[in-house]
Amino acid sequence: MSISPTPTPSRVADVLDRALELPPDKRAAFVRESAGGDSALVHEVSSLMRALAGAGAFLAPADAPVRPSDPLTGKVVGPYRVFEVIGEGGMGVVYRAEDSRLGRSVALKVLPHAMAADPIRRQRLEREARALGALSHPNIGAIYGLEDAPDANGPVLVLELVRGETLAARIARGAIGLEEAVGIACQIARALEAAHNAGVIHRDLKPSNIIMEDQGTVKVLDFGLARLTDQRDIEPHPPTTPASKSEGLSSRSRNQGPPLVTQDGLVVGTAAYMCPEQARGKTVDKRADLWAFGCVLFEMLAGSRAFPGETAPEVLDAVIAARVDWPALPDVTPPGVRRVLERCLRVNPETRLRDAGDARVELEESLAAPVPHGRPRWPLYAGSAAALVCFVGVGLLLNPRHPEPPPARSSSLVLPEGIVVAPSMSQPLRFTPDGETIYLSAGPRRGAGSLHRRRLDSFGFEKFDVEGVCIDPSPDGTRLAAWRRIEQGPGGSGGLTVFDAHTMKVIADGPTLLPYLGGMTWIDGERIVVSLDKGALKIWNVATGSVTTLSEDPTHYLTQPTPAPHGKGVFATRYVREPKGRSLSIDFIAVPSGERTEVMPDASCPRVLGDDILVFSRDAALWAARLDGTFTHVIGSPVRVLEGLPPPTDTIPYTVYDVSSRGALAYIPGTTTYLATTVAWVDDKGQPTTIADFQTPVWAVRLSRDGSRVAVITGEYGEQGDIRVVDTTTNRGVTVASLDEYVGLPLWTPDNAYVVFNTKRENDQVNQLWRVRADGSAPPELLRELPGGQWCDPTDVTPDGQDIVAAVFVGPGDVTDLFLIPIDPTKPMRKLLPTPGDRTNGRISPDGTILAWAGSASTDDRTEVFIQPYPALDKLVRVSENGGFRVSWAARGRRLAYRWGDSLSVVDIGPDLTVSRPLVDLQDLPDSRFDVSPDGTRYLMAVPAGGSKPANMIQLEEGFERRVREALKAANGG
């Protein structure tokens, strides 16, 4: 039975957008007609229209339209004689009045006549009084008192009368000069700093709420939406209006319109300055004010809004998508100011600038520094050798020494929306030799990403149409080596490629490279050390194409190579698989002799800082140690220099970081692994509850048909595979099979008695299908071997228990299609669908009537989820709207869940294969291995130990080398 979902954001936004185009008196009828009897939709859209109607200017300029009658003009309120209206907005009417006791002019703020009876509006006004009462600062409009006036039908706020021009009026005349804009911004920041220190959040900072007095003082006004930090950030529903049903999801729709509705109450604030979490109705903190601060600063400098739009939905759509018009900023905007703007205008509040004081300090430093007049844009290639020599010579005369390293400073570079750093790949992050640019591999959270580049003095990432990882720029910076996917052959193999760093045209193709267990590095202008199979380090000469052996020992892997100074050799991580686990160390391999020396035990991911410091990873932290002149030993004790890195869950830990020639550190603070060690239930809010921690990588999970047990594949990649069956109630488990080879996805037979799996040997040349009793009472039983070494990936067992659904390699490249493989070895396997296609992850619904699969129905590269009636297969319906891969049916009903990257979506399939709107749409999830509970309300997932955060930003630490040297000196006595 299909469950009617709460109205989705896209449906609400669609009806709202069309309603706002109509005259106000026709909107309500249109909404009711469009809803077609959906009362929840009517309520959501009506609530949002009310919220948007009250989200305009809280204090409009004096020329704003006023009401024909002004009930307080000429009257006396307490000791105050009222003279005239000086402003009116959605939250109040403001009068100029005189205090008869003190002889000073004041401002009286009362609710508009039509809203005075609204308890919510009265509550807001009283809240402003409480908020302002907690503040006393020269950059904040002061409060003098709170009076009760019968003529006003409510409380009257007595405020400091601030005379001057609103910032909105000033911006309307054009962009503000850099020095003036930064000066104004610093005063605004001081006001926010004082408010936040007093526990007050403004929540409606915008140019019309900021006044510049004639003497130059900037005042922040209108705390009508302010809240104290111990209050909930929602607006209560009117007593006569039933609260909207909450979806209960900390999520957003990837493929639908802007999620304008709040889950808990009404949206509050002004659209153009509202942070994404506030637009979604979620709880906000002071970082919401930092977002608005960035919007105001941007508007002062550019003369236009950071998020323009003709209607509120258009503006909120731009806000949520973080579509900032960065080119609108003046070219002379200093990097420090740009950095403040970028850090304020981040969609994810976890990476946003957290403190107004920090913004002020950085702006003040930027204002004190010389203003750049644009970086000279030299041609990529000089017109003649003489011109090039002249340029270099002048540069040496003007700057004979390497410039001083920049001061210690932290900043965050947020990746474009929807992409993360390529998971579990060797060296997806690299500085250029001059330390001014970062190369990065990033993409949707599955497999390899695309190459990106970012200059540290600019905004945005430049994306290249190259799928690859394992990046390393040449010593002169003119070429870029990277692993690039090779389309021929199964298994996602790839090769080392050298590109022109300016044009990204291929210069040379090199040997095959394993990006998961490998790595490579330039050791001079022509040679690259490449990590290949077990223990093999090869040297590829890019100019001649020759490949020679540097070191080879099949008892271990040598991976993650990085160059030692002066071309003397490379440091590499040595990985050895032992009976009790893995052993890691950093070794030095001399060039050209290949002699190997262990430098640091229990360590991985080496880098060299300066010419004499070894940086490495250990226990989810970065460490540093001094090197001796031979690079084969360290001097003194190593020290921890960076804490809190993602836990090492991969076969070989990948800490994604690099150090630059200018002494900076760039690292990824999020979880970059796509492996996990624990299995947990995840609820519809994305919160995990651990079932079992296996202390080793989890490769696959699959629930039994009744949901009482889960089969889990664990083990080191390519080395072994254990099948464990765990009771989901008691969390107790048993190992039912342990093989010294790769073990594929576990499948349950319909009677829950057996687990079916496959094994691969000898570079995927042999595929065997097995089954084992789920209680472990008997050894595995061979079912059949695929002919000719054909590769397959089984994903389901048919409801009658007779056949296995599998994706079988059909070529070219890594193309697979769906087959039915009978468990009876005497019966031939047969192709499931008559048409050709690239299909995988076939799953049949529990009632045996629908086949779901993932793949491409056309030449489009993106994988989507489709369903077809089974066994007729005479109709094709697309389920996903913006990508889909792994699929899973709930055992009861016709509920289908699917993954795409770091998201999970759940839909109901109705009669005639109708697909409901997503009932669940979770984001930023770890891993992609999952299954769904029998009732479709919980999701079993592999989860990294210690939790998971998306690897969607680069943390940049300038001055890192200076900090490391000071730490080493302190630890080792000089």
PDB file of N, CA and C in Angstrom, residues 258 270-277 279-280 291 295 306-308 312-324 345-347:
ATOM      1  N   PRO A 258      13.684  24.433  -5.130  1.00  0.00           N
ATOM      2  CA  PRO A 258      14.262  24.864  -3.869  1.00  0.00           C
ATOM      3  C   PRO A 258      13.364  24.501  -2.703  1.00  0.00           C
ATOM      4  N   THR A 270      14.657  37.658   5.618  1.00  0.00           N
ATOM      5  CA  THR A 270      14.520  38.289   4.314  1.00  0.00           C
ATOM      6  C   THR A 270      15.286  37.472   3.300  1.00  0.00           C
ATOM      7  N   ALA A 271      14.646  37.127   2.193  1.00  0.00           N
ATOM      8  CA  ALA A 271      15.152  36.097   1.291  1.00  0.00           C
ATOM      9  C   ALA A 271      16.571  36.356   0.811  1.00  0.00           C
ATOM     10  N   ALA A 272      16.887  37.585   0.380  1.00  0.00           N
ATOM     11  CA  ALA A 272      18.183  37.851  -0.251  1.00  0.00           C
ATOM     12  C   ALA A 272      19.345  37.737   0.724  1.00  0.00           C
ATOM     13  N   TYR A 273      19.066  37.721   2.034  1.00  0.00           N
ATOM     14  CA  TYR A 273      20.137  37.684   3.030  1.00  0.00           C
ATOM     15  C   TYR A 273      19.979  36.488   3.972  1.00  0.00           C
ATOM     16  N   MET A 274      19.127  35.554   3.597  1.00  0.00           N
ATOM     17  CA  MET A 274      18.799  34.420   4.440  1.00  0.00           C
ATOM     18  C   MET A 274      19.721  33.244   4.122  1.00  0.00           C
ATOM     19  N   CYS A 275      20.364  32.682   5.122  1.00  0.00           N
ATOM     20  CA  CYS A 275      21.259  31.554   4.904  1.00  0.00           C
ATOM     21  C   CYS A 275      20.453  30.304   4.536  1.00  0.00           C
ATOM     22  N   PRO A 276      21.082  29.327   3.891  1.00  0.00           N
ATOM     23  CA  PRO A 276      20.334  28.155   3.428  1.00  0.00           C
ATOM     24  C   PRO A 276      19.592  27.420   4.538  1.00  0.00           C
ATOM     25  N   GLU A 277      20.238  27.254   5.702  1.00  0.00           N
ATOM     26  CA  GLU A 277      19.551  26.506   6.759  1.00  0.00           C
ATOM     27  C   GLU A 277      18.359  27.283   7.306  1.00  0.00           C
ATOM     28  N   ALA A 279      16.559  29.317   5.405  1.00  0.00           N
ATOM     29  CA  ALA A 279      15.550  29.196   4.352  1.00  0.00           C
ATOM     30  C   ALA A 279      14.819  27.869   4.437  1.00  0.00           C
ATOM     31  N   ARG A 280      15.504  26.850   4.938  1.00  0.00           N
ATOM     32  CA  ARG A 280      14.871  25.542   5.082  1.00  0.00           C
ATOM     33  C   ARG A 280      14.100  25.405   6.390  1.00  0.00           C
ATOM     34  N   TRP A 291      26.543  34.719   7.436  1.00  0.00           N
ATOM     35  CA  TRP A 291      26.112  34.620   6.034  1.00  0.00           C
ATOM     36  C   TRP A 291      25.551  35.964   5.559  1.00  0.00           C
ATOM     37  N   CYS A 295      26.669  38.696   2.637  1.00  0.00           N
ATOM     38  CA  CYS A 295      25.792  39.247   1.598  1.00  0.00           C
ATOM     39  C   CYS A 295      25.855  40.765   1.573  1.00  0.00           C
ATOM     40  N   ALA A 306      24.372  39.557  -3.866  1.00  0.00           N
ATOM     41  CA  ALA A 306      25.101  38.311  -4.107  1.00  0.00           C
ATOM     42  C   ALA A 306      24.186  37.247  -4.693  1.00  0.00           C
ATOM     43  N   PHE A 307      22.895  37.297  -4.316  1.00  0.00           N
ATOM     44  CA  PHE A 307      21.931  36.308  -4.794  1.00  0.00           C
ATOM     45  C   PHE A 307      20.735  37.051  -5.387  1.00  0.00           C
ATOM     46  N   PRO A 308      20.824  37.473  -6.643  1.00  0.00           N
ATOM     47  CA  PRO A 308      19.730  38.235  -7.237  1.00  0.00           C
ATOM     48  C   PRO A 308      18.577  37.325  -7.629  1.00  0.00           C
ATOM     49  N   ALA A 312      10.872  35.909  -4.568  1.00  0.00           N
ATOM     50  CA  ALA A 312      11.477  35.268  -3.401  1.00  0.00           C
ATOM     51  C   ALA A 312      11.890  33.837  -3.683  1.00  0.00           C
ATOM     52  N   PRO A 313      11.056  33.010  -4.352  1.00  0.00           N
ATOM     53  CA  PRO A 313      11.518  31.651  -4.660  1.00  0.00           C
ATOM     54  C   PRO A 313      12.777  31.620  -5.512  1.00  0.00           C
ATOM     55  N   GLU A 314      12.894  32.547  -6.477  1.00  0.00           N
ATOM     56  CA  GLU A 314      14.107  32.593  -7.302  1.00  0.00           C
ATOM     57  C   GLU A 314      15.324  32.921  -6.445  1.00  0.00           C
ATOM     58  N   VAL A 315      15.157  33.874  -5.536  1.00  0.00           N
ATOM     59  CA  VAL A 315      16.280  34.255  -4.675  1.00  0.00           C
ATOM     60  C   VAL A 315      16.678  33.093  -3.776  1.00  0.00           C
ATOM     61  N   LEU A 316      15.688  32.440  -3.152  1.00  0.00           N
ATOM     62  CA  LEU A 316      15.995  31.331  -2.250  1.00  0.00           C
ATOM     63  C   LEU A 316      16.611  30.162  -3.000  1.00  0.00           C
ATOM     64  N   ASP A 317      16.206  29.961  -4.234  1.00  0.00           N
ATOM     65  CA  ASP A 317      16.817  28.914  -5.050  1.00  0.00           C
ATOM     66  C   ASP A 317      18.294  29.206  -5.259  1.00  0.00           C
ATOM     67  N   ALA A 318      18.630  30.475  -5.552  1.00  0.00           N
ATOM     68  CA  ALA A 318      20.035  30.856  -5.726  1.00  0.00           C
ATOM     69  C   ALA A 318      20.803  30.731  -4.422  1.00  0.00           C
ATOM     70  N   VAL A 319      20.152  31.058  -3.301  1.00  0.00           N
ATOM     71  CA  VAL A 319      20.805  30.946  -1.995  1.00  0.00           C
ATOM     72  C   VAL A 319      21.164  29.503  -1.695  1.00  0.00           C
ATOM     73  N   ILE A 320      20.203  28.612  -1.849  1.00  0.00           N
ATOM     74  CA  ILE A 320      20.426  27.211  -1.499  1.00  0.00           C
ATOM     75  C   ILE A 320      21.454  26.573  -2.413  1.00  0.00           C
ATOM     76  N   ALA A 321      21.507  27.018  -3.685  1.00  0.00           N
ATOM     77  CA  ALA A 321      22.489  26.486  -4.628  1.00  0.00           C
ATOM     78  C   ALA A 321      23.828  27.206  -4.537  1.00  0.00           C
ATOM     79  N   ALA A 322      23.914  28.256  -3.689  1.00  0.00           N
ATOM     80  CA  ALA A 322      25.152  29.034  -3.507  1.00  0.00           C
ATOM     81  C   ALA A 322      25.652  29.587  -4.830  1.00  0.00           C
ATOM     82  N   ARG A 323      24.733  30.103  -5.642  1.00  0.00           N
ATOM     83  CA  ARG A 323      25.126  30.696  -6.922  1.00  0.00           C
ATOM     84  C   ARG A 323      25.494  32.153  -6.694  1.00  0.00           C
ATOM     85  N   VAL A 324      26.709  32.380  -6.269  1.00  0.00           N
ATOM     86  CA  VAL A 324      27.205  33.728  -5.991  1.00  0.00           C
ATOM     87  C   VAL A 324      27.821  34.292  -7.270  1.00  0.00           C
ATOM     88  N   LEU A 345      29.928  32.933   2.825  1.00  0.00           N
ATOM     89  CA  LEU A 345      28.873  32.490   1.923  1.00  0.00           C
ATOM     90  C   LEU A 345      29.036  31.025   1.567  1.00  0.00           C
ATOM     91  N   ARG A 346      29.106  30.187   2.558  1.00  0.00           N
ATOM     92  CA  ARG A 346      29.201  28.749   2.357  1.00  0.00           C
ATOM     93  C   ARG A 346      27.884  28.098   2.748  1.00  0.00           C
ATOM     94  N   VAL A 347      27.422  27.203   1.885  1.00  0.00           N
ATOM     95  CA  VAL A 347      26.143  26.539   2.133  1.00  0.00           C
ATOM     96  C   VAL A 347      26.191  25.727   3.417  1.00  0.00           C
TER      97      VAL A 347
END
